PDB file of C-alpha atoms in Angstrom:
ATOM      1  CA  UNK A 278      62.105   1.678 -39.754  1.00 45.00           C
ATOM      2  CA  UNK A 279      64.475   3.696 -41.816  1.00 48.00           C
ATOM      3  CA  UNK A 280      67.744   5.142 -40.363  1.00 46.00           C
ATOM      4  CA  UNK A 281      68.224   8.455 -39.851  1.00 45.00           C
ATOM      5  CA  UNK A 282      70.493  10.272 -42.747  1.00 50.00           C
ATOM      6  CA  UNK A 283      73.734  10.988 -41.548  1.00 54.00           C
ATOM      7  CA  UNK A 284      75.769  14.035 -42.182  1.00 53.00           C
ATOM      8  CA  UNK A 285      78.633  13.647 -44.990  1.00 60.00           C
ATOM      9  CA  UNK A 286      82.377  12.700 -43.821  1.00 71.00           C
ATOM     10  CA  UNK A 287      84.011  16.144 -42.934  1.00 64.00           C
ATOM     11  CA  UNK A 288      86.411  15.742 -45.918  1.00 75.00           C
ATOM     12  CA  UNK A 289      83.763  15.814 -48.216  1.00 78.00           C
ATOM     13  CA  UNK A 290      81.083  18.328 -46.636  1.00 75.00           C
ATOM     14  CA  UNK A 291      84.445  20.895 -46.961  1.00 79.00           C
ATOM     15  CA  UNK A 292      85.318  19.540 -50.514  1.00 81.00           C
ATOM     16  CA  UNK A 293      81.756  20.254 -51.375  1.00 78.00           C
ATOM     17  CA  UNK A 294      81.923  23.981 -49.801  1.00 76.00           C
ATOM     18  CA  UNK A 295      84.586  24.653 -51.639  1.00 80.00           C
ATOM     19  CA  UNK A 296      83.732  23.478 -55.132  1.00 82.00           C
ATOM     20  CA  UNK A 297      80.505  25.953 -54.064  1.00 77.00           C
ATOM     21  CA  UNK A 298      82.353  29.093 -53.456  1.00 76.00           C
ATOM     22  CA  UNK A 299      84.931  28.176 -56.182  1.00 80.00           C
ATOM     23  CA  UNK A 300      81.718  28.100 -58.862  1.00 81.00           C
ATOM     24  CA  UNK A 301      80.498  31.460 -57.292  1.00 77.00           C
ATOM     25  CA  UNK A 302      83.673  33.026 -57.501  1.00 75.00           C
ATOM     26  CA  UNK A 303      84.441  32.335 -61.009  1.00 76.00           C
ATOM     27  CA  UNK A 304      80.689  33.368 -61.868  1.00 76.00           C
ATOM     28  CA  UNK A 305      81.381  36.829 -60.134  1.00 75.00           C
ATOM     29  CA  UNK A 306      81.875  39.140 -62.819  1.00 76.00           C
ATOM     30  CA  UNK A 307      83.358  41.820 -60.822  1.00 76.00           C
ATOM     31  CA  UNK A 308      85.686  39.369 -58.948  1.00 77.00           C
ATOM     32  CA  UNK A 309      86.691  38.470 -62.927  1.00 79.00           C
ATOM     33  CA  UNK A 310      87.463  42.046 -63.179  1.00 84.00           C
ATOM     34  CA  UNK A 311      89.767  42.601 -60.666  1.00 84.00           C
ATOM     35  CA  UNK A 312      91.514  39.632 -60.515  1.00 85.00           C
ATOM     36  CA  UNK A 313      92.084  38.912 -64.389  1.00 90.00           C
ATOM     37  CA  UNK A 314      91.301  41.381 -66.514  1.00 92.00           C
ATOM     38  CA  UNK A 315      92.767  44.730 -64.746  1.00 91.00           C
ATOM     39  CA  UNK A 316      96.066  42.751 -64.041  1.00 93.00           C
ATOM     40  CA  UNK A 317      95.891  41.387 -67.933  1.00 94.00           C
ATOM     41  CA  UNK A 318      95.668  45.272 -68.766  1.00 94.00           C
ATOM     42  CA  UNK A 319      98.011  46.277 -66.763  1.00 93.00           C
ATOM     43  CA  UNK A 320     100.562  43.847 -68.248  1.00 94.00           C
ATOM     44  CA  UNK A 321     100.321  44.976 -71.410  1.00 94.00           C
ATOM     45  CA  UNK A 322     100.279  48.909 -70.523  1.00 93.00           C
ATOM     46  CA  UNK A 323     103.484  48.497 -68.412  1.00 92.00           C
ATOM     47  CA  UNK A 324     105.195  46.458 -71.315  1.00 91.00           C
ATOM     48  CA  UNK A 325     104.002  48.633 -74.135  1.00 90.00           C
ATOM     49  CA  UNK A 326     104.596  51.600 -72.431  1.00 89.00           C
ATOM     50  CA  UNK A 327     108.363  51.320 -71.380  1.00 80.00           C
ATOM     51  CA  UNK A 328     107.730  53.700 -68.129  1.00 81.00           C
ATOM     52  CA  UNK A 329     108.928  53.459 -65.708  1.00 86.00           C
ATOM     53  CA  UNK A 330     112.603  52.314 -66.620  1.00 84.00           C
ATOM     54  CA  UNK A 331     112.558  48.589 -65.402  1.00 86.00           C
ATOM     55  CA  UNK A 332     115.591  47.617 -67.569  1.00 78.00           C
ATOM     56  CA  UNK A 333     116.374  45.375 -70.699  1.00 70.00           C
ATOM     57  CA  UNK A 334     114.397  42.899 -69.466  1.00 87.00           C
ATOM     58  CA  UNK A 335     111.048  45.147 -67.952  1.00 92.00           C
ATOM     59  CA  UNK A 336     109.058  42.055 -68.609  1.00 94.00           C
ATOM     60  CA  UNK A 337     110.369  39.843 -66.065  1.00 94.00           C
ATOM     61  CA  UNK A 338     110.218  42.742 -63.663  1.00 94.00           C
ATOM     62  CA  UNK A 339     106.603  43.359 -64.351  1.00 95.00           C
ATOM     63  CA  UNK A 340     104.930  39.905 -64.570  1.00 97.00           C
ATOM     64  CA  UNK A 341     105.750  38.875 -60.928  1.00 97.00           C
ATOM     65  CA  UNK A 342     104.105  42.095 -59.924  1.00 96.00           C
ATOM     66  CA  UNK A 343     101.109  41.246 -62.204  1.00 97.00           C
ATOM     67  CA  UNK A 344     101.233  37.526 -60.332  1.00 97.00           C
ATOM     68  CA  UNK A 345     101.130  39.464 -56.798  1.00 97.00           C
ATOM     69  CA  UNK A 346      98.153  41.559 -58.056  1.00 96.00           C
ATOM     70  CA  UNK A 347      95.858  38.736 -58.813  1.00 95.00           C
ATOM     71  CA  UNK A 348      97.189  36.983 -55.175  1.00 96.00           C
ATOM     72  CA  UNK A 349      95.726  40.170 -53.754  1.00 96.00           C
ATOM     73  CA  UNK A 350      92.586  40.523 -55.641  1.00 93.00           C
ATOM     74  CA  UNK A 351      91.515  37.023 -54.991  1.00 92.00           C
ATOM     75  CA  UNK A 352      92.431  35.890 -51.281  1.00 92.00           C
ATOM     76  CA  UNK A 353      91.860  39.905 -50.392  1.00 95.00           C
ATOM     77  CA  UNK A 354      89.261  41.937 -52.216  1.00 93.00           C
ATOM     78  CA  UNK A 355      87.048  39.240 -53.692  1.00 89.00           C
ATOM     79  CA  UNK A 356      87.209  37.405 -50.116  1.00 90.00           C
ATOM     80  CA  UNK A 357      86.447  40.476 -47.923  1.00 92.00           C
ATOM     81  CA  UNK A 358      83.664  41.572 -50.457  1.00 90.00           C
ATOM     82  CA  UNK A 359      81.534  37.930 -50.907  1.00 87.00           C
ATOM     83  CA  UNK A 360      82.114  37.366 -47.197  1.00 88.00           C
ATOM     84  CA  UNK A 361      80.991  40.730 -46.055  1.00 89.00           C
ATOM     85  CA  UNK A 362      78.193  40.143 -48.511  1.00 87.00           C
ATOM     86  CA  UNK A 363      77.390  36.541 -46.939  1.00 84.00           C
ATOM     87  CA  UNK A 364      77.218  38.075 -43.435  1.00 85.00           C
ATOM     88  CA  UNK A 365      74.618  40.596 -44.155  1.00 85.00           C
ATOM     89  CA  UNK A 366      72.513  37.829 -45.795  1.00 81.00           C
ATOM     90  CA  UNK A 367      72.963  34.918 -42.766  1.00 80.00           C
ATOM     91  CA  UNK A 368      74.916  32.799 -44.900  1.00 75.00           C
ATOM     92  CA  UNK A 369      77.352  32.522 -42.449  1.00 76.00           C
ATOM     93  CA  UNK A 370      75.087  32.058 -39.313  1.00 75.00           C
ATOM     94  CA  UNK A 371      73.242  29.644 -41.589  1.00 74.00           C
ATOM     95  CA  UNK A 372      76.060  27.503 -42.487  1.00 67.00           C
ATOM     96  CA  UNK A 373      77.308  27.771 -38.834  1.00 63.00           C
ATOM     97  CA  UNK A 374      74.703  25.800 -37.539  1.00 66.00           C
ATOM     98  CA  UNK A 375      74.701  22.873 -40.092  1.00 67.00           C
ATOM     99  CA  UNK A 376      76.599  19.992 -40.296  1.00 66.00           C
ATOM    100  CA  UNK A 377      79.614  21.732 -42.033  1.00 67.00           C
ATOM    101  CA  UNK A 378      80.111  24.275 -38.960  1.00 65.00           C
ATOM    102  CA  UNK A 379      82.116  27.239 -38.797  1.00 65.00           C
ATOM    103  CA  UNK A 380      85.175  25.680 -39.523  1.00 70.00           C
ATOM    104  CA  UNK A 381      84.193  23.765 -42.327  1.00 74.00           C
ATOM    105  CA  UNK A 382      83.042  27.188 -43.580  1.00 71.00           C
ATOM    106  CA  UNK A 383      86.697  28.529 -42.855  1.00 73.00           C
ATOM    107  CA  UNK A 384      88.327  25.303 -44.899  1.00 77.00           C
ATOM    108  CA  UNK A 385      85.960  25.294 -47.802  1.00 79.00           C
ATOM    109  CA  UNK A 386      86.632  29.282 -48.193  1.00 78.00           C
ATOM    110  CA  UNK A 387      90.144  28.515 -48.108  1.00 79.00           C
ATOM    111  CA  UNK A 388      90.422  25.716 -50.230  1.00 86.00           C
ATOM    112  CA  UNK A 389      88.290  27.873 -53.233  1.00 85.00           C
ATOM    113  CA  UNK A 390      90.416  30.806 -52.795  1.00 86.00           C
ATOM    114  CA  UNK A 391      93.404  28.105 -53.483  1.00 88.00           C
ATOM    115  CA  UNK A 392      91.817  26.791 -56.561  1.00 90.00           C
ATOM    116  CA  UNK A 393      90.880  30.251 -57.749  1.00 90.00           C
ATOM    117  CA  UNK A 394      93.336  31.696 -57.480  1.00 92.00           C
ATOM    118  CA  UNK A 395      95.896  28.876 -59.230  1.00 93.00           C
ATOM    119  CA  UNK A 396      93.623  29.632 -62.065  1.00 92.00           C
ATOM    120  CA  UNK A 397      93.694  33.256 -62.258  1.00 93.00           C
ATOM    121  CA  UNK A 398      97.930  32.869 -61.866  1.00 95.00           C
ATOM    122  CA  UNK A 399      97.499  30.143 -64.481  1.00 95.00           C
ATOM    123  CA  UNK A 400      95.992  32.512 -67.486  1.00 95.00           C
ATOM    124  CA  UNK A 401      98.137  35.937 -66.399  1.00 96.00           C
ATOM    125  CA  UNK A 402     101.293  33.449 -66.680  1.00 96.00           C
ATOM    126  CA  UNK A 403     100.497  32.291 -70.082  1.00 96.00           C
ATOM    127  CA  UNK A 404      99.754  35.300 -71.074  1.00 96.00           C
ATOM    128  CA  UNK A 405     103.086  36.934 -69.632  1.00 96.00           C
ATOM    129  CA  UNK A 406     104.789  33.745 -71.478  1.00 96.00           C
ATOM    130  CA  UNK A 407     103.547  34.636 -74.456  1.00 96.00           C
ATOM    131  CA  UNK A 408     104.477  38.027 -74.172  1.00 95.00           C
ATOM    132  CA  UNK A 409     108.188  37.303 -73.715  1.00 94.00           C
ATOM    133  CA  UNK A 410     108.360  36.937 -69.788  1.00 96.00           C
ATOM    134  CA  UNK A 411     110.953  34.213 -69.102  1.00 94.00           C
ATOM    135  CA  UNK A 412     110.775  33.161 -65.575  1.00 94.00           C
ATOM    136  CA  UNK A 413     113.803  31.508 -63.495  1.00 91.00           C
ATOM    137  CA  UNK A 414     113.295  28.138 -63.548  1.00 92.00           C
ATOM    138  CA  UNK A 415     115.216  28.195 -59.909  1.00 95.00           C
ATOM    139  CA  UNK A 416     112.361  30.355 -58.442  1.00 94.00           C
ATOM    140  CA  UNK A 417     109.291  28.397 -59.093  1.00 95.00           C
ATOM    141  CA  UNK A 418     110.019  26.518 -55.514  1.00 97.00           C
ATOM    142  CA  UNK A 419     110.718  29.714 -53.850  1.00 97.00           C
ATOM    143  CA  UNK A 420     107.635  31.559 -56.043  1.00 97.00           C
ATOM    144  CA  UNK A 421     104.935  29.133 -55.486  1.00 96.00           C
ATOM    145  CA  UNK A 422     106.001  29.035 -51.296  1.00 97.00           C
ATOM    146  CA  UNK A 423     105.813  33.030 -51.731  1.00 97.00           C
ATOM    147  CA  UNK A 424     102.017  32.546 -53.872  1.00 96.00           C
ATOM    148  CA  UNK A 425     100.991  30.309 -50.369  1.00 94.00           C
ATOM    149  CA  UNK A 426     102.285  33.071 -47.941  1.00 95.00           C
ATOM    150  CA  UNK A 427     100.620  36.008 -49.807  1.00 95.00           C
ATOM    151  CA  UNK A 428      97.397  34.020 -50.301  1.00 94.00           C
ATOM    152  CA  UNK A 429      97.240  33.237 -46.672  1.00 91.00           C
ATOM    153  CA  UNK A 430      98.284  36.802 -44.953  1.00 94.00           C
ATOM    154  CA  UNK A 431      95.771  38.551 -47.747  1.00 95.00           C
ATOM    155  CA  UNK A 432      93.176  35.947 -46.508  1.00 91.00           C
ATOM    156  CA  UNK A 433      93.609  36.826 -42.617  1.00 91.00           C
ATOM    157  CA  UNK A 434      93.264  40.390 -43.990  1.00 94.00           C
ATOM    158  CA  UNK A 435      90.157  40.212 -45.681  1.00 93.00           C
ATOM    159  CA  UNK A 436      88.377  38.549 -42.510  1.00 90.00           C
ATOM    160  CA  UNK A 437      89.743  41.733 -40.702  1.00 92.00           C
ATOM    161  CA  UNK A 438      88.171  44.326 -42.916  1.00 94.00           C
ATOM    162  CA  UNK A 439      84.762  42.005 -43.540  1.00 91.00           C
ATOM    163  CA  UNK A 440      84.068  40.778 -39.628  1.00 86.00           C
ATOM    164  CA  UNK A 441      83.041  43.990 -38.336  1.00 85.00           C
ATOM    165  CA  UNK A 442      81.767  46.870 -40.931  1.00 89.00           C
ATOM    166  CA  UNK A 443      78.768  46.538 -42.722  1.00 91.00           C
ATOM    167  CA  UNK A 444      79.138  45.374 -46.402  1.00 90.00           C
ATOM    168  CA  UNK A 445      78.705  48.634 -48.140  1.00 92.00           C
ATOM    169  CA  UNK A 446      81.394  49.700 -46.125  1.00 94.00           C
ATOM    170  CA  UNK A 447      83.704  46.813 -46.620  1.00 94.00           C
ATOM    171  CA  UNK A 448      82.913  46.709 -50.770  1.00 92.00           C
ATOM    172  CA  UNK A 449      84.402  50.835 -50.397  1.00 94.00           C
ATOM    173  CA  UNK A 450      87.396  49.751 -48.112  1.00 95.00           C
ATOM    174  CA  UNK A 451      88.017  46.870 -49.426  1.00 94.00           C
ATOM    175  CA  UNK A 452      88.356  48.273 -52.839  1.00 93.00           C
ATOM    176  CA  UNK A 453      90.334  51.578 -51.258  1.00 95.00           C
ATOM    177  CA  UNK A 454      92.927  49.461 -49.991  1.00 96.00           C
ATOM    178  CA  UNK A 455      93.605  47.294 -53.323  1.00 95.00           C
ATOM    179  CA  UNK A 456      94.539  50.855 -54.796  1.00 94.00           C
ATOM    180  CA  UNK A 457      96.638  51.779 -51.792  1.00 96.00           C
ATOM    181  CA  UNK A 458      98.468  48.108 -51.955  1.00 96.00           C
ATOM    182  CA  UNK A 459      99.022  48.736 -55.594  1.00 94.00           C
ATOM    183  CA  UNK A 460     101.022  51.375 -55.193  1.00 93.00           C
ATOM    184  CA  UNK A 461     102.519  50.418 -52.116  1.00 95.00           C
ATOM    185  CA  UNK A 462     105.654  47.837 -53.780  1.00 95.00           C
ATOM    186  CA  UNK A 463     102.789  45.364 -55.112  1.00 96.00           C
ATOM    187  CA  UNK A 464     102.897  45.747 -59.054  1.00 94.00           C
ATOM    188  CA  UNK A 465     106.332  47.734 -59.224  1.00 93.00           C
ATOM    189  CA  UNK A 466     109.460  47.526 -57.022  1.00 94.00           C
ATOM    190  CA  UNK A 467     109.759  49.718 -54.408  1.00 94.00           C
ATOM    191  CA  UNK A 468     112.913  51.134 -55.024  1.00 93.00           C
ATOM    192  CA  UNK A 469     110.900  53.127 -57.226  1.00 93.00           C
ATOM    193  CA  UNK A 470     109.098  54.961 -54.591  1.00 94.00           C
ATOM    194  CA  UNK A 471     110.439  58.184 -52.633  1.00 92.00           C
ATOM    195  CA  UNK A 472     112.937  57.202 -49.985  1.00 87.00           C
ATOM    196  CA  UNK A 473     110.534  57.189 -46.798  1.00 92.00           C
ATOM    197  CA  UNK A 474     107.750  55.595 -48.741  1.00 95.00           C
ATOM    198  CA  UNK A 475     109.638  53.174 -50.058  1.00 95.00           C
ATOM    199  CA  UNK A 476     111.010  52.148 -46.246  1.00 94.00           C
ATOM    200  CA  UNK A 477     107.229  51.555 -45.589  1.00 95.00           C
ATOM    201  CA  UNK A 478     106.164  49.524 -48.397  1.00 96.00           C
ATOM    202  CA  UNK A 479     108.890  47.129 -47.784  1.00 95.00           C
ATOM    203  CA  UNK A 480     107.394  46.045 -44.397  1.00 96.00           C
ATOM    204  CA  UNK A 481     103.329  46.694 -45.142  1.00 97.00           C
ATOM    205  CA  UNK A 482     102.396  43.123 -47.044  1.00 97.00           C
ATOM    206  CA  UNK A 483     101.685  44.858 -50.307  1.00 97.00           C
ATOM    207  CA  UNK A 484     105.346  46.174 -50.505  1.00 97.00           C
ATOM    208  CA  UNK A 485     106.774  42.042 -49.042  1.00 98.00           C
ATOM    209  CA  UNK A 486     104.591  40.229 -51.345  1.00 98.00           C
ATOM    210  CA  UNK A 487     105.443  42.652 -54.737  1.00 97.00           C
ATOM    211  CA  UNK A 488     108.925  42.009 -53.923  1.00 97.00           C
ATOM    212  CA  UNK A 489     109.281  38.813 -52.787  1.00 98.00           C
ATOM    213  CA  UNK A 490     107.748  37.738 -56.026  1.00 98.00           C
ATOM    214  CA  UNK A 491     109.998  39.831 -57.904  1.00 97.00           C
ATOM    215  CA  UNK A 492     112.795  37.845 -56.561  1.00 96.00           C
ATOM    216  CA  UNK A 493     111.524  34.410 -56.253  1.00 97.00           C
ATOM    217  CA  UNK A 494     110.302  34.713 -60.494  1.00 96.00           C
ATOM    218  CA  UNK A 495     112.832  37.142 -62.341  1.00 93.00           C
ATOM    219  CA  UNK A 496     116.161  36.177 -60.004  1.00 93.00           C
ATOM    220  CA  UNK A 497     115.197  32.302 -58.328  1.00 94.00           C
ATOM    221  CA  UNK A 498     116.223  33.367 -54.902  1.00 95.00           C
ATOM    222  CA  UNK A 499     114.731  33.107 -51.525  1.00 97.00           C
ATOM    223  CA  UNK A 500     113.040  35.788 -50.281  1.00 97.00           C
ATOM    224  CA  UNK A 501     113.576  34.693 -46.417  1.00 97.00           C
ATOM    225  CA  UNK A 502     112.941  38.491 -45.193  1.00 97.00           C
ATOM    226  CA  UNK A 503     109.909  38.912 -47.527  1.00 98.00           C
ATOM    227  CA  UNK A 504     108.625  35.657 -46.012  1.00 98.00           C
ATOM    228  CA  UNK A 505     108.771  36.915 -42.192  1.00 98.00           C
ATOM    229  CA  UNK A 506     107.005  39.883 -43.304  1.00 98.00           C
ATOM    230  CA  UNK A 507     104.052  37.975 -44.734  1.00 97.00           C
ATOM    231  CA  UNK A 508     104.028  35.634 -41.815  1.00 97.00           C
ATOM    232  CA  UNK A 509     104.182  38.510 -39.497  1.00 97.00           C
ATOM    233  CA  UNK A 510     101.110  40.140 -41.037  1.00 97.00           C
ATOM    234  CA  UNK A 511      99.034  36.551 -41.284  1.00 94.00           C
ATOM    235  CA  UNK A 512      99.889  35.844 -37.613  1.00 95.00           C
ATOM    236  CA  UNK A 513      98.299  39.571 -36.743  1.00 95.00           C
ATOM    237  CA  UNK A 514      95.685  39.046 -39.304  1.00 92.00           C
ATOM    238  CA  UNK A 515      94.450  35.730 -37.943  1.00 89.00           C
ATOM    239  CA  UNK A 516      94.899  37.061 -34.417  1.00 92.00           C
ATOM    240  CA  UNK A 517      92.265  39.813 -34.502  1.00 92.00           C
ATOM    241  CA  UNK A 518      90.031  38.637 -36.767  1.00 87.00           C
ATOM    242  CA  UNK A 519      89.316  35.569 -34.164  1.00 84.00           C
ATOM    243  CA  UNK A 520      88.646  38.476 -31.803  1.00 89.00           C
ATOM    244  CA  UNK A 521      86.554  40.612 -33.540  1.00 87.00           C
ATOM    245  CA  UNK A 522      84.583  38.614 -36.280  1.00 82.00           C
ATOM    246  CA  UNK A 523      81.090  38.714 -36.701  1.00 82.00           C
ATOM    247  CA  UNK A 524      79.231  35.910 -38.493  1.00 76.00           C
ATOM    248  CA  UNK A 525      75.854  37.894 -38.553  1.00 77.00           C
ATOM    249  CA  UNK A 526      74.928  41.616 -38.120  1.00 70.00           C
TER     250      UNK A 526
END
């Protein structure tokens, strides 16, 4: 008689989910888009363009905010979009009911957003190196600890936004609220903002992860304040979308 096939070790059913979504991720040509290519442009604009006044040095100023843009457009809008997406289509249900289970689901998500997004940080920073940008060698500690907070509060968020709407809804919010974050302290500081606005960005997690960034790369210091913020935001984050999450329609 011939034994029933076992499921995989859990290690390796969640190393295999997350080489999947990494593969469809880097296939997703909009996802390329927004997490590349508009920060890439943006780079160069801000450089070339010498406005707003960042100082002598803009280009250390304006690469960490680059760096935070891609953190967002990765663990945020290309999450909330592909898992709204996968929720429409039963993906999730699907998956929920094999051998990998919800959680497995959760870890191999995770895990591709990790190795995603180190490649996305990966190409903007050689790019910003070859461009001049000349990053404190006393901040990568502090900056890669800062690229781990961001990725995990903008995660949390994205389950938020795609647990409950429908997916047309979440690709137009989702998308809304990358230009909001933008402006809110993520690519530029926010003392550049008006005086009330600026008070807000520093405590939304656009505004905490733009400027912790900015002072873990360009100065090498420890942005412990920054940190709470984005741990603050993750805790909320992960809190209600346990509550609320869908995993079909």
């Amino acid at each position: 008689m011939t034994a029933a096939p076992r499921a995989a070790a859990r290690g390796t059913r969640i190393r295999h989910q997350a080489s999947f979504e990494a593969r469809t991720l880097l296939r997703n040509g909009e996802q390329l888009l927004v997490a590349v290519i508009l920060p890439a442009i943006a780079l160069v604009v801000l450089l070339l363009s010498g406005v707003p006044d960042l100082g002598s040095r803009r280009i250390d100023v304006i690469v960490p905010g680059v760096l935070a843009l891609a953190v967002v457009s990765t663990a945020f809008t290309g999450q909330a979009i592909s898992t709204a997406f996968d929720r429409r289509g039963g993906v999730l249900r699907l998956l929920g009911t094999t051998p990998l289970g919800r959680e497995g689901l959760l870890g191999g998500k995770v895990l591709a957003v990790g190795l995603v997004l180190a490649l996305h940080l990966i190409a903007l920073g050689v790019l910003g190196l070859a461009l001049g940008w000349r990053p404190a060698v006393s901040g990568v500690l502090p900056g890669a600890l800062t690229v781990i907070l961001g990725a995990a509060c903008f995660v949390s968020l994205a389950l938020v936004v795609a647990g409950r709407m429908r997916a047309e809804a979440v690709l137009a919010v989702a998308n809304l609220l990358w230009v909001l974050f933008l402006g809110l302290g993520l690519l530029l500081p926010t003392s550049l903002l008006p005086g009330a606005l600026a008070s807000v960005a520093r405590v939304v997690p656009s505004g905490a992860l733009g400027e912790a960034m900015r002072a873990a790369w360009a100065q090498g210091s420890w942005p412990v304040t920054n940190w709470l913020v984005l741990l603050a935001w993750t805790v909320v984050g992960a809190l209600v979308a346990t509550r609320t999450f869908r995993w079909s329609d």
